[in-house]
PDB file of C-alpha atoms and ligand atoms in Angstrom:
ATOM      1  CA  UNK A   1      83.488 106.736  85.224  1.00 90.00           C
ATOM      2  CA  UNK A   2      87.134 105.208  84.813  1.00 97.00           C
ATOM      3  CA  UNK A   3      87.317 101.815  86.743  1.00 98.00           C
ATOM      4  CA  UNK A   4      91.498 102.585  87.944  1.00 98.00           C
ATOM      5  CA  UNK A   5      93.495  99.622  89.264  1.00 98.00           C
ATOM      6  CA  UNK A   6      96.941 101.756  91.818  1.00 98.00           C
ATOM      7  CA  UNK A   7     100.181  99.858  92.077  1.00 98.00           C
ATOM      8  CA  UNK A   8     102.673 101.350  94.629  1.00 98.00           C
ATOM      9  CA  UNK A   9     105.023 100.589  96.961  1.00 97.00           C
ATOM     10  CA  UNK A  10     105.483 103.210  99.321  1.00 97.00           C
ATOM     11  CA  UNK A  11     103.324 105.326 101.451  1.00 97.00           C
ATOM     12  CA  UNK A  12     100.627 106.265  99.178  1.00 98.00           C
ATOM     13  CA  UNK A  13     100.353 109.546  99.596  1.00 98.00           C
ATOM     14  CA  UNK A  14      99.139 110.403  95.352  1.00 98.00           C
ATOM     15  CA  UNK A  15      96.793 107.168  95.485  1.00 98.00           C
ATOM     16  CA  UNK A  16      95.438 109.446  98.504  1.00 98.00           C
ATOM     17  CA  UNK A  17      95.177 112.332  96.159  1.00 98.00           C
ATOM     18  CA  UNK A  18      93.663 110.605  93.615  1.00 98.00           C
ATOM     19  CA  UNK A  19      90.994 109.091  96.121  1.00 98.00           C
ATOM     20  CA  UNK A  20      90.508 113.143  97.067  1.00 98.00           C
ATOM     21  CA  UNK A  21      89.865 114.201  93.641  1.00 98.00           C
ATOM     22  CA  UNK A  22      87.030 111.037  93.402  1.00 98.00           C
ATOM     23  CA  UNK A  23      85.663 112.446  96.624  1.00 97.00           C
ATOM     24  CA  UNK A  24      85.260 115.868  95.820  1.00 97.00           C
ATOM     25  CA  UNK A  25      83.783 115.189  92.378  1.00 96.00           C
ATOM     26  CA  UNK A  26      86.726 116.254  90.148  1.00 96.00           C
ATOM     27  CA  UNK A  27      87.451 113.491  89.121  1.00 97.00           C
ATOM     28  CA  UNK A  28      84.939 110.821  87.749  1.00 97.00           C
ATOM     29  CA  UNK A  29      86.547 107.850  88.554  1.00 97.00           C
ATOM     30  CA  UNK A  30      86.237 103.921  91.207  1.00 98.00           C
ATOM     31  CA  UNK A  31      89.180 103.306  92.186  1.00 98.00           C
ATOM     32  CA  UNK A  32      88.980  98.839  91.759  1.00 98.00           C
ATOM     33  CA  UNK A  33      91.599  97.159  93.314  1.00 98.00           C
ATOM     34  CA  UNK A  34      95.032  98.390  94.941  1.00 98.00           C
ATOM     35  CA  UNK A  35      97.890  96.634  94.811  1.00 98.00           C
ATOM     36  CA  UNK A  36     101.825  96.592  96.394  1.00 98.00           C
ATOM     37  CA  UNK A  37     104.909  94.373  96.635  1.00 97.00           C
ATOM     38  CA  UNK A  38     105.481  95.377  99.715  1.00 96.00           C
ATOM     39  CA  UNK A  39     103.718  93.242 102.348  1.00 95.00           C
ATOM     40  CA  UNK A  40     104.006  96.552 104.791  1.00 95.00           C
ATOM     41  CA  UNK A  41     103.405  99.311 102.451  1.00 97.00           C
ATOM     42  CA  UNK A  42     101.485 102.100 103.715  1.00 98.00           C
ATOM     43  CA  UNK A  43      99.526 102.311 100.746  1.00 98.00           C
ATOM     44  CA  UNK A  44      98.456  99.308 101.709  1.00 98.00           C
ATOM     45  CA  UNK A  45      96.790 100.555 105.473  1.00 98.00           C
ATOM     46  CA  UNK A  46      95.462 103.823 103.431  1.00 98.00           C
ATOM     47  CA  UNK A  47      94.019 101.532 101.117  1.00 98.00           C
ATOM     48  CA  UNK A  48      92.343  99.563 103.573  1.00 98.00           C
ATOM     49  CA  UNK A  49      90.948 102.292 105.467  1.00 97.00           C
ATOM     50  CA  UNK A  50      89.758 103.662 102.547  1.00 97.00           C
ATOM     51  CA  UNK A  51      87.404 100.410 102.013  1.00 98.00           C
ATOM     52  CA  UNK A  52      89.382  99.463  99.237  1.00 98.00           C
ATOM     53  CA  UNK A  53      90.212  96.278  97.488  1.00 98.00           C
ATOM     54  CA  UNK A  54      94.019  95.287  98.541  1.00 98.00           C
ATOM     55  CA  UNK A  55      96.206  92.414  97.087  1.00 98.00           C
ATOM     56  CA  UNK A  56      99.615  91.652  97.649  1.00 97.00           C
ATOM     57  CA  UNK A  57     101.715  91.451  94.440  1.00 97.00           C
ATOM     58  CA  UNK A  58     104.558  88.353  95.546  1.00 95.00           C
ATOM     59  CA  UNK A  59     108.262  89.073  93.879  1.00 94.00           C
ATOM     60  CA  UNK A  60     108.758  85.684  94.407  1.00 94.00           C
ATOM     61  CA  UNK A  61     111.962  87.155  96.696  1.00 91.00           C
ATOM     62  CA  UNK A  62     113.547  89.991  94.273  1.00 91.00           C
ATOM     63  CA  UNK A  63     114.219  92.963  95.887  1.00 89.00           C
ATOM     64  CA  UNK A  64     114.113  94.913  92.606  1.00 88.00           C
ATOM     65  CA  UNK A  65     113.574  92.732  89.469  1.00 91.00           C
ATOM     66  CA  UNK A  66     108.936  92.304  89.297  1.00 93.00           C
ATOM     67  CA  UNK A  67     109.099  88.820  87.966  1.00 93.00           C
ATOM     68  CA  UNK A  68     107.094  87.420  84.819  1.00 94.00           C
ATOM     69  CA  UNK A  69     105.047  84.813  86.701  1.00 95.00           C
ATOM     70  CA  UNK A  70     103.968  87.830  89.225  1.00 96.00           C
ATOM     71  CA  UNK A  71     103.321  89.940  86.057  1.00 95.00           C
ATOM     72  CA  UNK A  72     101.104  86.822  84.661  1.00 95.00           C
ATOM     73  CA  UNK A  73      99.406  87.700  87.776  1.00 96.00           C
ATOM     74  CA  UNK A  74      99.512  91.406  88.015  1.00 97.00           C
ATOM     75  CA  UNK A  75      97.565  91.430  85.309  1.00 96.00           C
ATOM     76  CA  UNK A  76      95.133  88.796  85.271  1.00 96.00           C
ATOM     77  CA  UNK A  77      93.780  90.376  88.993  1.00 97.00           C
ATOM     78  CA  UNK A  78      93.822  93.154  86.888  1.00 97.00           C
ATOM     79  CA  UNK A  79      91.635  92.250  84.214  1.00 96.00           C
ATOM     80  CA  UNK A  80      89.474  90.310  86.388  1.00 97.00           C
ATOM     81  CA  UNK A  81      88.611  93.541  88.712  1.00 97.00           C
ATOM     82  CA  UNK A  82      87.706  95.553  85.325  1.00 97.00           C
ATOM     83  CA  UNK A  83      90.264  98.062  85.536  1.00 98.00           C
ATOM     84  CA  UNK A  84      90.551 100.219  82.186  1.00 97.00           C
ATOM     85  CA  UNK A  85      93.712 102.203  83.272  1.00 98.00           C
ATOM     86  CA  UNK A  86      96.975 101.461  85.465  1.00 98.00           C
ATOM     87  CA  UNK A  87      97.630 104.356  87.062  1.00 98.00           C
ATOM     88  CA  UNK A  88     101.726 103.840  88.882  1.00 98.00           C
ATOM     89  CA  UNK A  89     101.917 105.526  92.416  1.00 98.00           C
ATOM     90  CA  UNK A  90     105.705 105.470  93.788  1.00 97.00           C
ATOM     91  CA  UNK A  91     106.181 101.585  91.815  1.00 96.00           C
ATOM     92  CA  UNK A  92     109.739 100.849  92.324  1.00 93.00           C
ATOM     93  CA  UNK A  93     109.766  97.537  89.732  1.00 94.00           C
ATOM     94  CA  UNK A  94     109.852  98.337  85.968  1.00 93.00           C
ATOM     95  CA  UNK A  95     107.049  97.000  83.860  1.00 94.00           C
ATOM     96  CA  UNK A  96     107.084  94.345  81.226  1.00 88.00           C
ATOM     97  CA  UNK A  97     105.208  92.166  78.353  1.00 87.00           C
ATOM     98  CA  UNK A  98     102.980  90.428  80.402  1.00 88.00           C
ATOM     99  CA  UNK A  99     101.464  93.516  81.207  1.00 93.00           C
ATOM    100  CA  UNK A 100     102.385  96.149  79.170  1.00 94.00           C
ATOM    101  CA  UNK A 101     100.861  93.572  76.461  1.00 92.00           C
ATOM    102  CA  UNK A 102      97.233  93.454  78.467  1.00 93.00           C
ATOM    103  CA  UNK A 103      97.466  97.097  79.555  1.00 95.00           C
ATOM    104  CA  UNK A 104      98.851  98.571  76.582  1.00 88.00           C
ATOM    105  CA  UNK A 105      98.721 102.199  76.364  1.00 93.00           C
ATOM    106  CA  UNK A 106      96.602 102.234  79.916  1.00 97.00           C
ATOM    107  CA  UNK A 107      99.171 102.752  82.127  1.00 98.00           C
ATOM    108  CA  UNK A 108     100.364 106.432  83.977  1.00 98.00           C
ATOM    109  CA  UNK A 109     103.066 107.084  85.881  1.00 98.00           C
ATOM    110  CA  UNK A 110     104.430 109.636  87.837  1.00 98.00           C
ATOM    111  CA  UNK A 111     107.865 110.015  88.709  1.00 98.00           C
ATOM    112  CA  UNK A 112     109.569 112.890  90.752  1.00 98.00           C
ATOM    113  CA  UNK A 113     111.357 115.189  88.441  1.00 98.00           C
ATOM    114  CA  UNK A 114     111.374 117.100  84.800  1.00 98.00           C
ATOM    115  CA  UNK A 115     111.207 114.829  82.475  1.00 98.00           C
ATOM    116  CA  UNK A 116     113.223 113.106  80.371  1.00 97.00           C
ATOM    117  CA  UNK A 117     115.595 114.687  83.462  1.00 97.00           C
ATOM    118  CA  UNK A 118     117.171 112.666  86.093  1.00 97.00           C
ATOM    119  CA  UNK A 119     114.612 108.784  85.278  1.00 96.00           C
ATOM    120  CA  UNK A 120     115.356 106.468  87.846  1.00 94.00           C
ATOM    121  CA  UNK A 121     115.509 105.987  91.244  1.00 92.00           C
ATOM    122  CA  UNK A 122     115.138 109.310  93.708  1.00 93.00           C
ATOM    123  CA  UNK A 123     114.916 111.227  91.334  1.00 95.00           C
ATOM    124  CA  UNK A 124     115.016 114.461  93.636  1.00 94.00           C
ATOM    125  CA  UNK A 125     118.262 113.611  95.578  1.00 94.00           C
ATOM    126  CA  UNK A 126     119.823 113.529  91.506  1.00 95.00           C
ATOM    127  CA  UNK A 127     118.642 117.221  90.745  1.00 96.00           C
ATOM    128  CA  UNK A 128     119.809 118.241  94.498  1.00 95.00           C
ATOM    129  CA  UNK A 129     123.491 116.887  93.714  1.00 94.00           C
ATOM    130  CA  UNK A 130     122.971 117.758  89.873  1.00 96.00           C
ATOM    131  CA  UNK A 131     122.406 121.419  91.420  1.00 95.00           C
ATOM    132  CA  UNK A 132     119.247 121.693  89.321  1.00 96.00           C
ATOM    133  CA  UNK A 133     117.804 125.361  90.242  1.00 96.00           C
ATOM    134  CA  UNK A 134     114.391 124.034  89.312  1.00 97.00           C
ATOM    135  CA  UNK A 135     112.761 120.866  89.468  1.00 98.00           C
ATOM    136  CA  UNK A 136     109.255 118.926  89.597  1.00 98.00           C
ATOM    137  CA  UNK A 137     107.549 116.399  88.446  1.00 98.00           C
ATOM    138  CA  UNK A 138     105.940 114.579  85.291  1.00 98.00           C
ATOM    139  CA  UNK A 139     103.073 112.414  84.762  1.00 98.00           C
ATOM    140  CA  UNK A 140     103.668 110.292  81.855  1.00 98.00           C
ATOM    141  CA  UNK A 141     102.714 106.903  80.093  1.00 98.00           C
ATOM    142  CA  UNK A 142     104.557 103.468  80.502  1.00 97.00           C
ATOM    143  CA  UNK A 143     105.955 102.275  78.345  1.00 94.00           C
ATOM    144  CA  UNK A 144     109.101  98.927  78.524  1.00 91.00           C
ATOM    145  CA  UNK A 145     112.006 102.256  78.952  1.00 91.00           C
ATOM    146  CA  UNK A 146     113.246 104.001  82.286  1.00 92.00           C
ATOM    147  CA  UNK A 147     110.919 106.876  82.553  1.00 94.00           C
ATOM    148  CA  UNK A 148     110.350 107.291  79.202  1.00 94.00           C
ATOM    149  CA  UNK A 149     106.673 106.896  77.681  1.00 95.00           C
ATOM    150  CA  UNK A 150     104.734 110.311  76.350  1.00 97.00           C
ATOM    151  CA  UNK A 151     104.557 113.453  78.969  1.00 98.00           C
ATOM    152  CA  UNK A 152     101.179 113.544  79.791  1.00 98.00           C
ATOM    153  CA  UNK A 153     101.883 116.624  82.177  1.00 98.00           C
ATOM    154  CA  UNK A 154     104.056 118.329  84.433  1.00 98.00           C
ATOM    155  CA  UNK A 155     105.393 120.669  86.648  1.00 98.00           C
ATOM    156  CA  UNK A 156     107.883 122.639  88.334  1.00 98.00           C
ATOM    157  CA  UNK A 157     109.317 124.231  91.160  1.00 98.00           C
ATOM    158  CA  UNK A 158     112.486 125.690  91.943  1.00 98.00           C
ATOM    159  CA  UNK A 159     115.005 124.082  93.947  1.00 97.00           C
ATOM    160  CA  UNK A 160     116.371 126.567  96.694  1.00 97.00           C
ATOM    161  CA  UNK A 161     119.489 126.651  98.274  1.00 93.00           C
ATOM    162  CA  UNK A 162     119.019 125.858 101.897  1.00 95.00           C
ATOM    163  CA  UNK A 163     117.575 122.929 100.375  1.00 96.00           C
ATOM    164  CA  UNK A 164     117.630 119.126 101.632  1.00 95.00           C
ATOM    165  CA  UNK A 165     116.361 115.599  99.941  1.00 95.00           C
ATOM    166  CA  UNK A 166     113.551 115.840 101.679  1.00 95.00           C
ATOM    167  CA  UNK A 167     112.426 119.263 101.655  1.00 97.00           C
ATOM    168  CA  UNK A 168     112.377 119.311  97.693  1.00 97.00           C
ATOM    169  CA  UNK A 169     110.433 115.954  97.584  1.00 96.00           C
ATOM    170  CA  UNK A 170     108.477 117.292  99.659  1.00 97.00           C
ATOM    171  CA  UNK A 171     107.210 120.320  97.169  1.00 98.00           C
ATOM    172  CA  UNK A 172     107.116 118.225  94.343  1.00 98.00           C
ATOM    173  CA  UNK A 173     104.974 116.468  96.141  1.00 98.00           C
ATOM    174  CA  UNK A 174     102.293 119.215  96.454  1.00 98.00           C
ATOM    175  CA  UNK A 175     102.353 118.853  92.214  1.00 98.00           C
ATOM    176  CA  UNK A 176     102.317 115.612  92.521  1.00 98.00           C
ATOM    177  CA  UNK A 177      99.232 115.396  94.100  1.00 98.00           C
ATOM    178  CA  UNK A 178      97.519 118.493  91.940  1.00 98.00           C
ATOM    179  CA  UNK A 179      98.401 117.438  88.530  1.00 98.00           C
ATOM    180  CA  UNK A 180      97.930 113.466  89.153  1.00 98.00           C
ATOM    181  CA  UNK A 181      94.401 112.854  89.129  1.00 98.00           C
ATOM    182  CA  UNK A 182      93.990 116.799  86.560  1.00 98.00           C
ATOM    183  CA  UNK A 183      96.015 114.158  84.705  1.00 98.00           C
ATOM    184  CA  UNK A 184      93.579 110.983  84.806  1.00 98.00           C
ATOM    185  CA  UNK A 185      90.851 113.216  84.151  1.00 98.00           C
ATOM    186  CA  UNK A 186      92.130 114.214  80.970  1.00 97.00           C
ATOM    187  CA  UNK A 187      92.847 110.837  79.542  1.00 97.00           C
ATOM    188  CA  UNK A 188      90.109 109.675  80.950  1.00 96.00           C
ATOM    189  CA  UNK A 189      88.227 111.828  78.697  1.00 94.00           C
ATOM    190  CA  UNK A 190      90.155 111.404  75.767  1.00 93.00           C
ATOM    191  CA  UNK A 191      90.083 107.549  76.729  1.00 91.00           C
ATOM    192  CA  UNK A 192      86.066 107.936  75.943  1.00 88.00           C
ATOM    193  CA  UNK A 193      86.591 109.637  73.401  1.00 87.00           C
ATOM    194  CA  UNK A 194      87.989 106.875  71.539  1.00 79.00           C
TER     195      UNK A 194
HETATM  196  C1  GAR B   1     106.457 109.417  94.950  1.00 71.36           C
HETATM  197  O1  GAR B   1     106.819 110.719  94.318  1.00 71.36           O
HETATM  198  C2  GAR B   1     106.780 109.876  93.122  1.00 71.36           C
HETATM  199  O2  GAR B   1     106.951 109.931  91.944  1.00 71.36           O
HETATM  200  C3  GAR B   1     107.692 108.413  93.511  1.00 71.36           C
HETATM  201  O3  GAR B   1     107.636 107.868  93.880  1.00 71.36           O
HETATM  202  C4  GAR B   1     107.031 108.711  95.374  1.00 71.36           C
HETATM  203  C5  GAR B   1     105.621 108.271  96.261  1.00 71.36           C
HETATM  204  O4  GAR B   1     105.356 108.727  96.854  1.00 71.36           O
HETATM  205  N1  GAR B   1     107.883 107.346  92.149  1.00 71.36           N
HETATM  206  C6  GAR B   1     109.476 107.194  91.763  1.00 71.36           C
HETATM  207  O5  GAR B   1     110.125 107.805  92.040  1.00 71.36           O
HETATM  208  C7  GAR B   1     109.060 106.143  90.576  1.00 71.36           C
HETATM  209  N2  GAR B   1     110.507 106.477  89.633  1.00 71.36           N
HETATM  210  P1  GAR B   1     103.578 108.469  97.705  1.00 71.36           P
HETATM  211  O6  GAR B   1     103.544 106.178  97.443  1.00 71.36           O
HETATM  212  O7  GAR B   1     103.806 109.193  98.757  1.00 71.36           O
HETATM  213  O8  GAR B   1     102.681 108.591  96.485  1.00 71.36           O
END
Protein backbone atom coordinates (compact mmCIF):
# COMPACT_ATOMS: atom_id res chain seq x y z
CA UNK A 1 0.00 0.00 0.00
CA UNK A 2 1.76 3.16 -1.18
CA UNK A 3 1.77 6.18 1.14
CA UNK A 4 0.74 9.37 -0.68
CA UNK A 5 1.30 13.00 0.24
CA UNK A 6 -0.94 15.50 -1.56
CA UNK A 7 -0.16 19.18 -2.16
CA UNK A 8 -2.92 21.47 -3.41
CA UNK A 9 -3.88 25.14 -3.51
CA UNK A 10 -7.49 24.93 -4.70
CA UNK A 11 -10.74 23.03 -4.49
CA UNK A 12 -9.15 19.59 -4.19
CA UNK A 13 -11.40 17.77 -6.66
CA UNK A 14 -8.40 15.71 -7.85
CA UNK A 15 -7.57 14.78 -4.26
CA UNK A 16 -11.22 13.72 -3.90
CA UNK A 17 -10.94 11.56 -7.04
CA UNK A 18 -7.83 9.88 -5.59
CA UNK A 19 -9.64 9.31 -2.30
CA UNK A 20 -12.71 7.93 -4.11
CA UNK A 21 -10.52 5.48 -6.06
CA UNK A 22 -8.94 4.31 -2.79
CA UNK A 23 -12.38 3.86 -1.21
CA UNK A 24 -13.63 2.01 -4.30
CA UNK A 25 -10.64 -0.33 -4.11
CA UNK A 26 -9.29 0.56 -7.57
CA UNK A 27 -6.21 2.29 -6.10
CA UNK A 28 -4.23 0.54 -3.38
CA UNK A 29 -2.89 3.55 -1.53
CA UNK A 30 -3.23 5.63 1.61
CA UNK A 31 -3.24 9.44 1.77
CA UNK A 32 -1.08 10.16 4.83
CA UNK A 33 -0.77 13.95 4.58
CA UNK A 34 -2.50 16.79 2.70
CA UNK A 35 -0.65 20.11 2.59
CA UNK A 36 -1.74 23.47 1.22
CA UNK A 37 -0.13 26.89 0.86
CA UNK A 38 -3.57 28.55 1.04
CA UNK A 39 -5.11 28.67 4.55
CA UNK A 40 -8.75 28.63 3.41
CA UNK A 41 -8.33 26.31 0.39
CA UNK A 42 -11.27 23.94 0.03
CA UNK A 43 -8.84 21.01 -0.36
CA UNK A 44 -8.05 21.34 3.37
CA UNK A 45 -11.73 21.31 4.30
CA UNK A 46 -12.36 18.22 2.15
CA UNK A 47 -9.34 16.48 3.66
CA UNK A 48 -10.33 17.32 7.24
CA UNK A 49 -13.87 16.07 6.61
CA UNK A 50 -12.42 12.82 5.25
CA UNK A 51 -10.39 12.44 8.45
CA UNK A 52 -7.03 13.01 6.73
CA UNK A 53 -4.05 14.71 8.36
CA UNK A 54 -3.56 18.23 7.01
CA UNK A 55 -1.00 20.98 7.31
CA UNK A 56 -0.33 24.49 6.09
CA UNK A 57 2.79 25.44 4.13
CA UNK A 58 4.08 28.80 5.36
CA UNK A 59 5.30 30.65 2.27
CA UNK A 60 6.34 33.70 4.33
CA UNK A 61 3.72 35.98 2.79
CA UNK A 62 5.00 35.45 -0.76
CA UNK A 63 2.17 35.06 -3.25
CA UNK A 64 3.75 32.88 -5.95
CA UNK A 65 7.30 31.92 -4.90
CA UNK A 66 7.97 28.80 -2.84
CA UNK A 67 10.77 29.94 -0.51
CA UNK A 68 13.57 27.50 0.25
CA UNK A 69 12.82 27.33 4.00
CA UNK A 70 9.20 26.46 3.20
CA UNK A 71 10.33 23.74 0.78
CA UNK A 72 12.65 22.36 3.45
CA UNK A 73 9.82 22.28 6.02
CA UNK A 74 7.50 20.66 3.47
CA UNK A 75 10.07 17.99 2.62
CA UNK A 76 10.56 17.26 6.33
CA UNK A 77 6.82 17.00 7.03
CA UNK A 78 6.30 14.65 4.08
CA UNK A 79 9.34 12.58 5.03
CA UNK A 80 8.23 12.31 8.68
CA UNK A 81 4.82 11.07 7.55
CA UNK A 82 6.50 8.32 5.58
CA UNK A 83 5.32 9.65 2.22
CA UNK A 84 6.59 7.55 -0.69
CA UNK A 85 4.96 9.45 -3.57
CA UNK A 86 3.97 13.12 -3.71
CA UNK A 87 0.93 14.00 -5.83
CA UNK A 88 0.54 17.64 -6.78
CA UNK A 89 -3.17 18.30 -7.18
CA UNK A 90 -3.68 21.90 -8.26
CA UNK A 91 -0.58 23.09 -6.39
CA UNK A 92 0.40 26.45 -7.84
CA UNK A 93 4.06 26.94 -6.86
CA UNK A 94 7.16 25.63 -8.61
CA UNK A 95 9.12 23.00 -6.69
CA UNK A 96 12.88 23.43 -6.37
CA UNK A 97 15.94 21.84 -4.84
CA UNK A 98 15.01 20.92 -1.26
CA UNK A 99 11.87 19.05 -2.31
CA UNK A 100 13.18 17.73 -5.62
CA UNK A 101 16.35 16.46 -3.91
CA UNK A 102 14.45 14.62 -1.18
CA UNK A 103 11.73 13.18 -3.43
CA UNK A 104 13.45 13.11 -6.84
CA UNK A 105 11.56 10.89 -9.28
CA UNK A 106 8.75 10.42 -6.76
CA UNK A 107 6.60 13.49 -7.49
CA UNK A 108 3.63 13.53 -9.90
CA UNK A 109 1.59 16.46 -11.19
CA UNK A 110 -1.70 16.75 -13.05
CA UNK A 111 -1.79 19.51 -15.66
CA UNK A 112 -4.89 20.69 -17.58
CA UNK A 113 -3.53 20.47 -21.14
CA UNK A 114 -1.94 17.99 -23.51
CA UNK A 115 1.68 18.77 -22.64
CA UNK A 116 3.99 19.98 -24.10
CA UNK A 117 1.23 22.34 -25.32
CA UNK A 118 0.14 25.09 -22.93
CA UNK A 119 2.35 24.71 -19.85
CA UNK A 120 1.87 27.18 -16.99
CA UNK A 121 -1.19 28.88 -15.58
CA UNK A 122 -4.79 28.60 -16.84
CA UNK A 123 -3.85 26.10 -19.53
CA UNK A 124 -7.49 25.57 -20.54
CA UNK A 125 -7.89 29.32 -21.24
CA UNK A 126 -4.62 29.27 -23.22
CA UNK A 127 -6.00 26.44 -25.40
CA UNK A 128 -9.26 28.34 -25.97
CA UNK A 129 -7.48 31.58 -26.87
CA UNK A 130 -5.17 29.73 -29.28
CA UNK A 131 -8.22 28.32 -31.12
CA UNK A 132 -7.21 24.71 -30.38
CA UNK A 133 -9.69 22.04 -31.58
CA UNK A 134 -8.58 19.65 -28.88
CA UNK A 135 -7.15 19.89 -25.37
CA UNK A 136 -6.99 17.56 -22.38
CA UNK A 137 -4.87 16.72 -19.39
CA UNK A 138 -1.51 15.18 -18.57
CA UNK A 139 -0.08 13.34 -15.57
CA UNK A 140 3.69 13.78 -15.49
CA UNK A 141 6.70 13.43 -13.22
CA UNK A 142 7.87 16.74 -11.76
CA UNK A 143 11.34 18.03 -12.56
CA UNK A 144 12.89 21.48 -12.12
CA UNK A 145 11.15 22.88 -15.21
CA UNK A 146 7.63 24.25 -15.64
CA UNK A 147 5.44 21.23 -16.55
CA UNK A 148 8.34 19.57 -18.39
CA UNK A 149 8.80 16.18 -16.66
CA UNK A 150 8.30 12.74 -18.19
CA UNK A 151 4.69 12.04 -19.18
CA UNK A 152 2.86 9.16 -17.47
CA UNK A 153 -0.67 9.49 -18.92
CA UNK A 154 -2.77 11.80 -21.07
CA UNK A 155 -6.41 12.13 -22.09
CA UNK A 156 -7.84 14.34 -24.83
CA UNK A 157 -11.15 16.22 -24.92
CA UNK A 158 -12.66 18.23 -27.78
CA UNK A 159 -12.82 22.04 -27.63
CA UNK A 160 -16.39 22.98 -28.67
CA UNK A 161 -17.26 26.13 -30.61
CA UNK A 162 -19.40 27.49 -27.77
CA UNK A 163 -16.95 26.63 -24.99
CA UNK A 164 -16.14 29.12 -22.26
CA UNK A 165 -13.00 28.76 -20.15
CA UNK A 166 -15.21 27.25 -17.42
CA UNK A 167 -17.00 24.71 -19.65
CA UNK A 168 -13.71 23.54 -21.18
CA UNK A 169 -12.05 23.26 -17.76
CA UNK A 170 -15.02 21.20 -16.48
CA UNK A 171 -14.72 18.78 -19.41
CA UNK A 172 -10.96 18.48 -18.81
CA UNK A 173 -11.50 17.87 -15.09
CA UNK A 174 -13.76 14.86 -15.77
CA UNK A 175 -10.77 13.26 -17.51
CA UNK A 176 -8.33 14.42 -14.81
CA UNK A 177 -10.38 12.63 -12.17
CA UNK A 178 -10.24 9.43 -14.25
CA UNK A 179 -6.56 9.40 -15.30
CA UNK A 180 -4.88 10.67 -12.13
CA UNK A 181 -5.83 7.70 -9.89
CA UNK A 182 -5.02 5.32 -12.77
CA UNK A 183 -1.60 6.92 -13.29
CA UNK A 184 -0.83 6.76 -9.55
CA UNK A 185 -1.71 3.05 -9.55
CA UNK A 186 0.62 2.50 -12.53
CA UNK A 187 3.51 4.42 -10.92
CA UNK A 188 2.95 2.64 -7.57
CA UNK A 189 3.15 -0.73 -9.32
CA UNK A 190 6.40 0.34 -11.02
CA UNK A 191 7.84 1.53 -7.69
CA UNK A 192 6.94 -1.83 -6.08
CA UNK A 193 8.82 -3.65 -8.85
CA UNK A 194 11.99 -1.51 -8.44
C1 LIG B 1 -6.72 21.11 -12.04
O1 LIG B 1 -7.43 21.34 -13.22
C2 LIG B 1 -5.24 20.93 -12.30
O2 LIG B 1 -5.00 20.30 -13.52
C3 LIG B 1 -4.77 22.35 -12.31
O3 LIG B 1 -5.47 22.97 -11.27
C4 LIG B 1 -6.75 22.35 -11.14
C5 LIG B 1 -6.95 21.98 -9.67
O4 LIG B 1 -8.24 21.53 -9.46
N1 LIG B 1 -3.36 22.43 -12.12
C6 LIG B 1 -2.58 23.31 -12.73
O5 LIG B 1 -2.99 24.17 -13.48
C7 LIG B 1 -1.09 23.18 -12.39
N2 LIG B 1 -0.31 23.97 -13.29
P1 LIG B 1 -8.63 20.76 -8.11
O6 LIG B 1 -8.12 21.64 -6.95
O7 LIG B 1 -10.12 20.73 -8.13
O8 LIG B 1 -8.01 19.41 -8.13
